[in-house]
């Protein structure tokens, strides 16, 4: 055994091939987690926190599901018009833009753009390590550091994450917390260390920067959600981003089982939370839910989530960028549309997006997706708000520029088309007025 580990350390590329082969052939069953491990863990206790919410909201918490709809406490349907705000899942460990604008300002910008909810991703690494956050990535939010310094405590990643949630809900936005990736980095590809909610297969502790069992994954969820238990605008948990296997080795039943185990633990903390369960094959495929639905002890808590990009999933040989609408719509119905048309459960298209300067393939995909989602009246979440990635690379899918303000909003075809999917009708006019006001202010007029 020691000799094998030594060989793996000396031959990392070859070892990656070896471990990948093992994963494919054995599907990790020989090292499958034993549920008894969770029983040895101390319970998570919720932190008592006073949360601020606006006096007037367009919905009344708590929420539940019935058929294809998410309903509020008054039985009024809620259509999610969400925006992804990433960063806590990446190498800076905090949501993007906090070095430029205060979190309250960004929250207000999202709200005023017409979105009613935010998908806020995190990486398991920020829970396991909870790293200290330096001033450079939160330069416009140094009040967070000053609050900590009064108690001689360093500011950590989870402190920032929870403060951002508070700012979003104080602005009247619903928040869906998303477990995005294990190691904090850009997602998603074929790295076997980040394919699913656990990576406890043989050799993972050597190959993977961050390794974890299913028990650790659920424990991380409890840690993240404990301070949010009493916040009525935290809608729930998007359990894991883009679960996938190498060459089709991830099966729906395995993921559904794990989603149920995690959901039950979270519902024990707050029975009002909704559990968002993504499809397999990079969240493209929810067809398995037709014969093996996710079933929880509390009814009316499951929302299924699909992701739809032009490449139609990792390794796909038939990207959506080149399909006809009829072909595209047929695939969408098989993957997730049937859940809506047959009144089985709500579906939230939690990720989709396209560049500000689209190619012909981008336009084809975008046009078809907009048409299909309008017909299906599905909830959705655009990827993404951000101006840049953690590497400094320009985020071509982003909706804001480097200033993270009204003047830098990219007012192009994407915002126009999103207005047809459930955003406020007056938003385009309001956006233009606010942007014009910002320009006049900068010009001193």
Tab-separated table of C-alpha atoms in Angstrom:
chain	number	residue	atom	x	y	z
A	1	UNK	CA	0.000	0.000	0.000
A	2	UNK	CA	2.796	2.454	0.911
A	3	UNK	CA	4.541	1.648	-2.353
A	4	UNK	CA	1.345	2.350	-4.323
A	5	UNK	CA	0.805	5.701	-2.633
A	6	UNK	CA	4.467	6.614	-3.299
A	7	UNK	CA	3.998	5.721	-6.987
A	8	UNK	CA	0.830	7.845	-7.177
A	9	UNK	CA	2.627	10.858	-5.722
A	10	UNK	CA	5.500	10.461	-8.233
A	11	UNK	CA	3.246	9.858	-11.237
A	12	UNK	CA	0.258	12.166	-10.869
A	13	UNK	CA	-0.802	12.121	-14.545
A	14	UNK	CA	-0.669	8.374	-14.830
A	15	UNK	CA	-2.406	8.033	-11.505
A	16	UNK	CA	-5.266	10.201	-12.736
A	17	UNK	CA	-5.814	7.762	-15.604
A	18	UNK	CA	-5.608	4.845	-13.184
A	19	UNK	CA	-8.131	6.294	-10.783
A	20	UNK	CA	-10.450	7.352	-13.616
A	21	UNK	CA	-10.430	3.762	-14.884
A	22	UNK	CA	-11.187	2.462	-11.409
A	23	UNK	CA	-14.081	4.897	-11.085
A	24	UNK	CA	-15.551	3.801	-14.410
A	25	UNK	CA	-15.239	0.076	-13.773
A	26	UNK	CA	-16.342	-0.062	-10.185
A	27	UNK	CA	-18.407	3.124	-9.892
A	28	UNK	CA	-16.973	3.676	-6.448
A	29	UNK	CA	-19.241	1.050	-4.869
A	30	UNK	CA	-16.384	-0.676	-3.063
A	31	UNK	CA	-15.726	2.514	-1.112
A	32	UNK	CA	-19.314	3.616	-0.717
A	33	UNK	CA	-20.074	5.616	2.416
A	34	UNK	CA	-21.689	3.837	5.372
A	35	UNK	CA	-24.636	5.762	6.799
A	36	UNK	CA	-23.524	4.897	10.350
A	37	UNK	CA	-20.810	7.529	9.992
A	38	UNK	CA	-23.390	10.296	10.252
A	39	UNK	CA	-24.697	9.000	13.564
A	40	UNK	CA	-21.351	9.723	15.212
A	41	UNK	CA	-21.499	13.423	14.370
A	42	UNK	CA	-22.735	15.982	16.906
A	43	UNK	CA	-25.951	17.751	15.893
A	44	UNK	CA	-25.835	21.191	14.341
A	45	UNK	CA	-27.711	23.773	16.360
A	46	UNK	CA	-29.197	26.806	14.660
A	47	UNK	CA	-27.757	30.192	15.538
A	48	UNK	CA	-30.263	32.759	16.760
A	49	UNK	CA	-30.047	35.663	14.325
A	50	UNK	CA	-32.364	38.616	13.828
A	51	UNK	CA	-32.982	39.069	10.095
A	52	UNK	CA	-34.234	42.235	8.437
A	53	UNK	CA	-36.728	42.011	5.573
A	54	UNK	CA	-38.633	44.740	3.690
A	55	UNK	CA	-42.025	45.783	4.991
A	56	UNK	CA	-43.604	45.096	1.589
A	57	UNK	CA	-43.040	41.958	-0.480
A	58	UNK	CA	-44.709	40.525	-3.576
A	59	UNK	CA	-44.978	37.129	-1.879
A	60	UNK	CA	-45.706	35.710	1.549
A	61	UNK	CA	-43.359	33.083	3.029
A	62	UNK	CA	-43.205	30.209	3.690
A	63	UNK	CA	-43.471	28.358	0.404
A	64	UNK	CA	-44.468	24.881	-0.693
A	65	UNK	CA	-45.023	23.042	-3.949
A	66	UNK	CA	-48.213	21.707	-5.462
A	67	UNK	CA	-48.195	20.078	-8.875
A	68	UNK	CA	-46.052	22.174	-11.208
A	69	UNK	CA	-46.167	25.291	-9.004
A	70	UNK	CA	-44.304	26.847	-6.114
A	71	UNK	CA	-46.950	28.505	-3.927
A	72	UNK	CA	-46.569	31.058	-1.164
A	73	UNK	CA	-48.404	30.973	2.167
A	74	UNK	CA	-51.503	32.505	0.535
A	75	UNK	CA	-51.545	29.958	-2.279
A	76	UNK	CA	-50.282	32.451	-4.862
A	77	UNK	CA	-47.914	30.943	-7.465
A	78	UNK	CA	-44.296	32.081	-7.331
A	79	UNK	CA	-42.305	32.147	-10.549
A	80	UNK	CA	-38.605	32.409	-9.816
A	81	UNK	CA	-36.775	34.984	-11.924
A	82	UNK	CA	-33.327	34.376	-10.500
A	83	UNK	CA	-29.801	35.614	-11.068
A	84	UNK	CA	-26.655	33.654	-10.259
A	85	UNK	CA	-24.029	35.595	-8.295
A	86	UNK	CA	-20.909	33.483	-8.066
A	87	UNK	CA	-17.538	33.796	-6.354
A	88	UNK	CA	-17.830	31.945	-3.040
A	89	UNK	CA	-17.422	28.800	-5.116
A	90	UNK	CA	-14.171	30.043	-6.634
A	91	UNK	CA	-10.604	30.814	-5.603
A	92	UNK	CA	-11.373	34.163	-3.921
A	93	UNK	CA	-13.830	32.399	-1.576
A	94	UNK	CA	-16.297	35.333	-1.656
A	95	UNK	CA	-18.995	36.530	-4.074
A	96	UNK	CA	-17.584	38.677	-6.857
A	97	UNK	CA	-17.689	42.458	-6.895
A	98	UNK	CA	-17.293	43.038	-3.150
A	99	UNK	CA	-14.019	44.819	-3.833
A	100	UNK	CA	-15.926	47.353	-5.947
A	101	UNK	CA	-19.376	47.858	-4.391
A	102	UNK	CA	-20.949	47.339	-0.994
A	103	UNK	CA	-23.014	44.164	-0.772
A	104	UNK	CA	-26.160	46.199	-0.042
A	105	UNK	CA	-25.616	48.176	-3.244
A	106	UNK	CA	-25.225	45.017	-5.322
A	107	UNK	CA	-28.329	43.498	-3.731
A	108	UNK	CA	-30.329	46.626	-4.580
A	109	UNK	CA	-28.997	46.525	-8.150
A	110	UNK	CA	-30.173	42.928	-8.589
A	111	UNK	CA	-33.595	43.801	-7.197
A	112	UNK	CA	-33.939	46.918	-9.341
A	113	UNK	CA	-33.009	44.937	-12.435
A	114	UNK	CA	-36.231	43.040	-11.819
A	115	UNK	CA	-34.990	39.730	-10.458
A	116	UNK	CA	-36.816	38.303	-7.461
A	117	UNK	CA	-34.260	35.768	-6.307
A	118	UNK	CA	-30.557	34.925	-6.268
A	119	UNK	CA	-28.766	31.599	-6.562
A	120	UNK	CA	-25.689	31.951	-4.361
A	121	UNK	CA	-23.102	29.191	-4.902
A	122	UNK	CA	-20.483	28.023	-2.396
A	123	UNK	CA	-17.686	25.450	-2.451
A	124	UNK	CA	-17.296	22.790	0.219
A	125	UNK	CA	-13.736	24.027	0.662
A	126	UNK	CA	-14.900	27.292	2.234
A	127	UNK	CA	-16.774	25.271	4.856
A	128	UNK	CA	-14.019	22.742	5.529
A	129	UNK	CA	-11.243	25.363	5.732
A	130	UNK	CA	-13.253	28.563	6.291
A	131	UNK	CA	-10.240	30.626	5.200
A	132	UNK	CA	-9.421	34.088	6.495
A	133	UNK	CA	-10.461	36.745	3.962
A	134	UNK	CA	-8.057	39.574	3.227
A	135	UNK	CA	-9.117	43.155	2.522
A	136	UNK	CA	-8.355	43.159	-1.214
A	137	UNK	CA	-11.383	41.059	-2.241
A	138	UNK	CA	-13.804	42.941	0.032
A	139	UNK	CA	-12.363	46.454	-0.307
A	140	UNK	CA	-15.844	48.011	-0.524
A	141	UNK	CA	-17.091	45.973	2.443
A	142	UNK	CA	-14.486	46.636	5.103
A	143	UNK	CA	-17.255	47.103	7.653
A	144	UNK	CA	-17.234	43.314	7.840
A	145	UNK	CA	-13.597	43.312	8.938
A	146	UNK	CA	-14.089	46.126	11.425
A	147	UNK	CA	-16.984	44.285	13.039
A	148	UNK	CA	-14.755	41.252	13.536
A	149	UNK	CA	-11.699	43.200	14.714
A	150	UNK	CA	-13.646	44.549	17.664
A	151	UNK	CA	-13.678	40.996	19.011
A	152	UNK	CA	-10.119	40.216	17.866
A	153	UNK	CA	-11.469	37.652	15.404
A	154	UNK	CA	-10.373	37.320	11.776
A	155	UNK	CA	-12.958	37.683	9.028
A	156	UNK	CA	-13.596	34.325	7.389
A	157	UNK	CA	-15.262	33.127	4.208
A	158	UNK	CA	-18.496	32.003	5.856
A	159	UNK	CA	-18.818	35.365	7.616
A	160	UNK	CA	-18.825	37.078	4.226
A	161	UNK	CA	-21.173	34.519	2.688
A	162	UNK	CA	-23.754	34.922	5.432
A	163	UNK	CA	-23.458	38.715	5.331
A	164	UNK	CA	-24.207	38.653	1.599
A	165	UNK	CA	-27.279	36.486	2.206
A	166	UNK	CA	-28.455	39.035	4.772
A	167	UNK	CA	-28.029	41.902	2.300
A	168	UNK	CA	-29.951	40.047	-0.390
A	169	UNK	CA	-32.895	39.179	1.828
A	170	UNK	CA	-32.924	42.666	3.360
A	171	UNK	CA	-33.430	43.917	-0.207
A	172	UNK	CA	-36.460	41.642	-0.550
A	173	UNK	CA	-34.775	38.970	-2.637
A	174	UNK	CA	-35.255	35.262	-2.102
A	175	UNK	CA	-32.019	33.288	-1.795
A	176	UNK	CA	-31.368	29.758	-3.007
A	177	UNK	CA	-28.089	28.545	-1.507
A	178	UNK	CA	-26.186	26.270	-3.897
A	179	UNK	CA	-23.487	23.708	-3.156
A	180	UNK	CA	-21.549	24.281	-6.352
A	181	UNK	CA	-18.301	22.343	-6.171
A	182	UNK	CA	-16.002	20.597	-3.705
A	183	UNK	CA	-12.715	22.452	-4.297
A	184	UNK	CA	-13.079	26.208	-4.684
A	185	UNK	CA	-12.359	26.733	-8.369
A	186	UNK	CA	-14.131	27.282	-11.688
A	187	UNK	CA	-16.746	24.634	-12.426
A	188	UNK	CA	-17.299	22.259	-14.259
A	189	UNK	CA	-15.354	19.699	-16.268
A	190	UNK	CA	-14.150	16.105	-16.170
A	191	UNK	CA	-12.047	16.402	-12.998
A	192	UNK	CA	-13.027	13.223	-11.101
A	193	UNK	CA	-12.542	15.039	-7.794
A	194	UNK	CA	-15.536	17.305	-8.436
A	195	UNK	CA	-17.960	15.121	-10.361
A	196	UNK	CA	-20.367	14.607	-7.483
A	197	UNK	CA	-21.189	15.380	-3.871
A	198	UNK	CA	-18.544	12.950	-2.591
A	199	UNK	CA	-15.095	11.855	-3.705
A	200	UNK	CA	-14.181	9.170	-1.179
A	201	UNK	CA	-12.982	6.643	-3.717
A	202	UNK	CA	-9.581	4.977	-3.339
A	203	UNK	CA	-6.760	7.455	-3.977
A	204	UNK	CA	-8.899	10.605	-3.702
A	205	UNK	CA	-7.044	11.740	-0.592
A	206	UNK	CA	-3.869	11.823	-2.700
A	207	UNK	CA	-5.209	13.131	-6.007
A	208	UNK	CA	-7.844	15.593	-4.811
A	209	UNK	CA	-7.023	18.932	-3.206
A	210	UNK	CA	-10.237	18.608	-1.191
A	211	UNK	CA	-11.787	15.203	-0.561
A	212	UNK	CA	-14.974	14.401	1.324
A	213	UNK	CA	-17.498	11.701	2.135
A	214	UNK	CA	-21.235	12.061	1.754
A	215	UNK	CA	-21.434	12.544	5.511
A	216	UNK	CA	-19.026	15.485	5.284
A	217	UNK	CA	-21.017	16.979	2.419
A	218	UNK	CA	-24.214	16.925	4.459
A	219	UNK	CA	-22.394	18.271	7.497
A	220	UNK	CA	-21.139	21.166	5.361
A	221	UNK	CA	-24.723	21.894	4.321
A	222	UNK	CA	-25.824	22.028	7.951
A	223	UNK	CA	-22.979	24.403	8.819
A	224	UNK	CA	-23.839	26.774	5.970
A	225	UNK	CA	-27.567	26.785	6.663
A	226	UNK	CA	-27.583	26.949	10.475
A	227	UNK	CA	-27.339	30.782	10.690
A	228	UNK	CA	-30.093	31.089	8.052
A	229	UNK	CA	-32.749	28.957	9.725
A	230	UNK	CA	-34.864	31.880	10.890
A	231	UNK	CA	-34.502	33.980	7.718
A	232	UNK	CA	-37.889	33.700	5.946
A	233	UNK	CA	-36.476	34.727	2.563
A	234	UNK	CA	-33.938	31.921	2.362
A	235	UNK	CA	-36.011	29.770	0.039
A	236	UNK	CA	-33.973	26.619	0.338
A	237	UNK	CA	-31.051	24.535	-0.852
A	238	UNK	CA	-29.881	23.673	-4.366
A	239	UNK	CA	-28.242	20.483	-3.153
A	240	UNK	CA	-25.431	19.995	-5.674
A	241	UNK	CA	-24.383	21.601	-8.914
A	242	UNK	CA	-24.248	19.572	-12.128
A	243	UNK	CA	-23.867	16.038	-10.790
A	244	UNK	CA	-22.223	13.969	-13.506
A	245	UNK	CA	-20.222	10.819	-14.085
A	246	UNK	CA	-17.459	10.007	-16.510
A	247	UNK	CA	-19.059	8.580	-19.647
A	248	UNK	CA	-22.459	8.015	-18.115
A	249	UNK	CA	-21.377	6.325	-14.877
A	250	UNK	CA	-23.618	8.478	-12.672
A	251	UNK	CA	-27.097	7.016	-12.294
A	252	UNK	CA	-30.203	8.951	-11.260
A	253	UNK	CA	-31.156	6.535	-8.490
A	254	UNK	CA	-27.832	6.963	-6.709
A	255	UNK	CA	-28.141	10.730	-6.803
A	256	UNK	CA	-31.826	10.692	-5.780
A	257	UNK	CA	-30.955	8.560	-2.743
A	258	UNK	CA	-28.268	11.014	-1.651
A	259	UNK	CA	-30.524	14.013	-2.293
A	260	UNK	CA	-33.165	12.502	-0.026
A	261	UNK	CA	-30.670	11.892	2.776
A	262	UNK	CA	-29.371	15.459	2.614
A	263	UNK	CA	-32.867	16.929	2.324
A	264	UNK	CA	-34.123	15.125	5.412
A	265	UNK	CA	-31.246	16.520	7.454
A	266	UNK	CA	-31.919	20.054	6.258
A	267	UNK	CA	-35.674	19.806	6.736
A	268	UNK	CA	-35.006	18.749	10.316
A	269	UNK	CA	-33.462	22.210	10.737
A	270	UNK	CA	-36.234	24.102	8.920
A	271	UNK	CA	-39.258	22.184	7.580
A	272	UNK	CA	-40.242	25.139	5.364
A	273	UNK	CA	-37.200	25.052	3.113
A	274	UNK	CA	-37.534	23.858	-0.467
A	275	UNK	CA	-35.078	21.256	-1.734
A	276	UNK	CA	-33.811	21.882	-5.273
A	277	UNK	CA	-32.607	18.683	-6.949
A	278	UNK	CA	-30.674	19.010	-10.198
A	279	UNK	CA	-30.621	16.436	-12.944
A	280	UNK	CA	-27.684	14.199	-13.768
A	281	UNK	CA	-25.405	14.630	-16.802
A	282	UNK	CA	-24.476	18.175	-15.781
A	283	UNK	CA	-28.071	18.908	-14.689
A	284	UNK	CA	-29.406	18.261	-18.190
A	285	UNK	CA	-31.292	15.053	-17.497
A	286	UNK	CA	-34.244	14.750	-15.107
A	287	UNK	CA	-35.898	11.910	-16.993
A	288	UNK	CA	-35.216	9.516	-14.124
A	289	UNK	CA	-37.621	11.407	-11.885
A	290	UNK	CA	-40.520	9.975	-13.891
A	291	UNK	CA	-40.004	6.506	-12.408
A	292	UNK	CA	-37.914	7.322	-9.346
A	293	UNK	CA	-39.096	10.675	-7.913
A	294	UNK	CA	-37.367	12.306	-4.969
A	295	UNK	CA	-39.694	11.654	-2.030
A	296	UNK	CA	-39.370	13.349	1.353
A	297	UNK	CA	-41.051	12.917	4.716
A	298	UNK	CA	-42.581	16.394	4.350
A	299	UNK	CA	-44.632	16.675	1.131
A	300	UNK	CA	-44.476	19.698	-1.136
A	301	UNK	CA	-40.776	20.422	-0.721
A	302	UNK	CA	-39.120	19.214	-3.945
A	303	UNK	CA	-38.257	21.478	-6.875
A	304	UNK	CA	-36.336	19.914	-9.742
A	305	UNK	CA	-33.637	21.950	-11.459
A	306	UNK	CA	-32.242	21.757	-14.986
A	307	UNK	CA	-29.324	23.542	-16.632
A	308	UNK	CA	-29.436	24.309	-20.335
A	309	UNK	CA	-26.419	25.622	-22.239
A	310	UNK	CA	-25.633	25.539	-25.928
A	311	UNK	CA	-23.180	22.622	-25.501
A	312	UNK	CA	-25.951	20.553	-23.846
A	313	UNK	CA	-23.770	18.844	-21.265
A	314	UNK	CA	-20.195	17.653	-20.893
A	315	UNK	CA	-19.061	15.471	-23.769
A	316	UNK	CA	-22.253	15.928	-25.776
A	317	UNK	CA	-22.036	15.068	-29.461
A	318	UNK	CA	-25.224	16.978	-30.331
A	319	UNK	CA	-24.946	20.515	-28.947
A	320	UNK	CA	-28.078	22.630	-28.759
A	321	UNK	CA	-26.320	25.353	-30.725
A	322	UNK	CA	-26.917	23.446	-33.963
A	323	UNK	CA	-30.363	21.907	-33.451
A	324	UNK	CA	-33.737	22.850	-34.879
A	325	UNK	CA	-36.403	24.098	-32.505
A	326	UNK	CA	-38.430	20.903	-32.917
A	327	UNK	CA	-35.435	18.760	-31.980
A	328	UNK	CA	-34.542	21.060	-29.100
A	329	UNK	CA	-38.089	21.097	-27.708
A	330	UNK	CA	-38.344	17.309	-27.937
A	331	UNK	CA	-35.159	16.913	-25.898
A	332	UNK	CA	-36.300	19.490	-23.345
A	333	UNK	CA	-39.582	17.658	-22.847
A	334	UNK	CA	-37.811	14.333	-22.329
A	335	UNK	CA	-35.264	15.879	-19.963
A	336	UNK	CA	-37.558	18.006	-17.791
A	337	UNK	CA	-40.526	19.528	-19.615
A	338	UNK	CA	-42.740	16.534	-18.850
A	339	UNK	CA	-42.555	17.378	-15.127
A	340	UNK	CA	-44.428	20.607	-15.873
A	341	UNK	CA	-46.873	19.458	-18.530
A	342	UNK	CA	-47.902	16.433	-16.464
A	343	UNK	CA	-48.214	18.535	-13.283
A	344	UNK	CA	-45.680	16.368	-11.452
A	345	UNK	CA	-43.426	19.004	-9.879
A	346	UNK	CA	-42.003	22.502	-10.384
A	347	UNK	CA	-38.910	22.902	-12.549
A	348	UNK	CA	-36.407	25.708	-12.141
A	349	UNK	CA	-33.968	26.162	-15.023
A	350	UNK	CA	-31.304	27.229	-12.565
A	351	UNK	CA	-28.537	27.949	-15.078
A	352	UNK	CA	-28.484	29.129	-18.660
A	353	UNK	CA	-26.726	31.970	-20.391
A	354	UNK	CA	-24.992	33.277	-23.463
A	355	UNK	CA	-22.353	35.901	-24.343
A	356	UNK	CA	-23.090	39.566	-24.813
A	357	UNK	CA	-21.720	39.198	-28.358
A	358	UNK	CA	-23.274	35.929	-29.527
A	359	UNK	CA	-22.155	33.630	-32.302
A	360	UNK	CA	-24.656	32.138	-34.736
A	361	UNK	CA	-24.812	29.011	-32.567
A	362	UNK	CA	-25.376	31.108	-29.447
A	363	UNK	CA	-28.259	32.897	-31.123
A	364	UNK	CA	-29.826	29.643	-32.279
A	365	UNK	CA	-29.663	28.110	-28.799
A	366	UNK	CA	-30.843	31.276	-27.059
A	367	UNK	CA	-33.792	31.813	-29.392
A	368	UNK	CA	-34.973	28.235	-28.926
A	369	UNK	CA	-34.570	28.297	-25.145
A	370	UNK	CA	-36.421	31.593	-24.780
A	371	UNK	CA	-39.287	30.249	-26.872
A	372	UNK	CA	-39.491	26.983	-24.951
A	373	UNK	CA	-39.326	28.543	-21.491
A	374	UNK	CA	-41.978	31.089	-22.419
A	375	UNK	CA	-44.275	28.307	-23.617
A	376	UNK	CA	-43.614	26.215	-20.499
A	377	UNK	CA	-43.742	29.204	-18.119
A	378	UNK	CA	-40.839	27.702	-16.171
A	379	UNK	CA	-38.963	29.341	-13.310
A	380	UNK	CA	-35.407	30.252	-14.234
A	381	UNK	CA	-32.016	31.535	-13.109
A	382	UNK	CA	-29.666	33.389	-15.467
A	383	UNK	CA	-25.901	32.788	-15.292
A	384	UNK	CA	-24.545	35.252	-14.278
A	385	UNK	CA	-24.340	38.705	-12.752
A	386	UNK	CA	-20.554	38.908	-12.520
A	387	UNK	CA	-18.271	41.233	-14.450
A	388	UNK	CA	-15.191	39.005	-14.277
A	389	UNK	CA	-14.100	35.561	-13.161
A	390	UNK	CA	-11.740	35.122	-10.207
A	391	UNK	CA	-8.834	34.861	-12.667
A	392	UNK	CA	-9.570	38.374	-13.917
A	393	UNK	CA	-10.928	37.067	-17.215
A	394	UNK	CA	-13.889	39.008	-18.600
A	395	UNK	CA	-17.198	37.242	-17.925
A	396	UNK	CA	-18.832	37.345	-21.336
A	397	UNK	CA	-22.050	35.944	-19.854
A	398	UNK	CA	-22.168	38.668	-17.182
A	399	UNK	CA	-24.732	41.452	-16.924
A	400	UNK	CA	-22.601	44.154	-15.282
A	401	UNK	CA	-19.292	45.824	-16.027
A	402	UNK	CA	-16.311	46.464	-13.794
A	403	UNK	CA	-18.075	49.187	-11.806
A	404	UNK	CA	-20.905	46.861	-10.712
A	405	UNK	CA	-23.393	49.747	-10.931
A	406	UNK	CA	-26.305	50.968	-13.045
A	407	UNK	CA	-24.065	52.768	-15.520
A	408	UNK	CA	-22.169	49.553	-16.248
A	409	UNK	CA	-25.216	47.311	-16.771
A	410	UNK	CA	-24.935	45.591	-20.151
A	411	UNK	CA	-28.268	46.541	-21.642
A	412	UNK	CA	-28.340	44.136	-24.569
A	413	UNK	CA	-30.613	41.463	-26.044
A	414	UNK	CA	-30.362	39.265	-22.944
A	415	UNK	CA	-32.075	41.688	-20.572
A	416	UNK	CA	-34.640	42.442	-23.255
A	417	UNK	CA	-35.470	38.766	-23.714
A	418	UNK	CA	-35.468	38.006	-19.998
A	419	UNK	CA	-38.129	40.674	-19.619
A	420	UNK	CA	-40.485	38.328	-21.469
A	421	UNK	CA	-39.879	35.501	-19.007
A	422	UNK	CA	-41.433	37.017	-15.930
A	423	UNK	CA	-39.482	40.129	-15.036
A	424	UNK	CA	-41.345	43.372	-14.427
A	425	UNK	CA	-42.606	45.015	-17.619
A	426	UNK	CA	-41.270	48.388	-16.625
A	427	UNK	CA	-37.728	47.174	-16.066
A	428	UNK	CA	-36.248	48.191	-19.416
A	429	UNK	CA	-37.556	51.726	-19.072
A	430	UNK	CA	-36.400	51.874	-15.456
A	431	UNK	CA	-32.943	50.584	-16.389
A	432	UNK	CA	-32.551	53.243	-19.067
A	433	UNK	CA	-33.679	55.991	-16.672
A	434	UNK	CA	-31.306	54.898	-13.917
A	435	UNK	CA	-28.375	54.552	-16.332
A	436	UNK	CA	-29.088	58.010	-17.770
A	437	UNK	CA	-29.188	59.427	-14.250
A	438	UNK	CA	-25.835	57.859	-13.450
A	439	UNK	CA	-24.265	59.345	-16.584
A	440	UNK	CA	-25.610	62.801	-15.743
A	441	UNK	CA	-24.258	62.511	-12.212
A	442	UNK	CA	-20.805	61.579	-13.512
A	443	UNK	CA	-20.901	64.561	-15.886
A	444	UNK	CA	-21.822	66.873	-13.018
A	445	UNK	CA	-25.200	67.805	-14.519
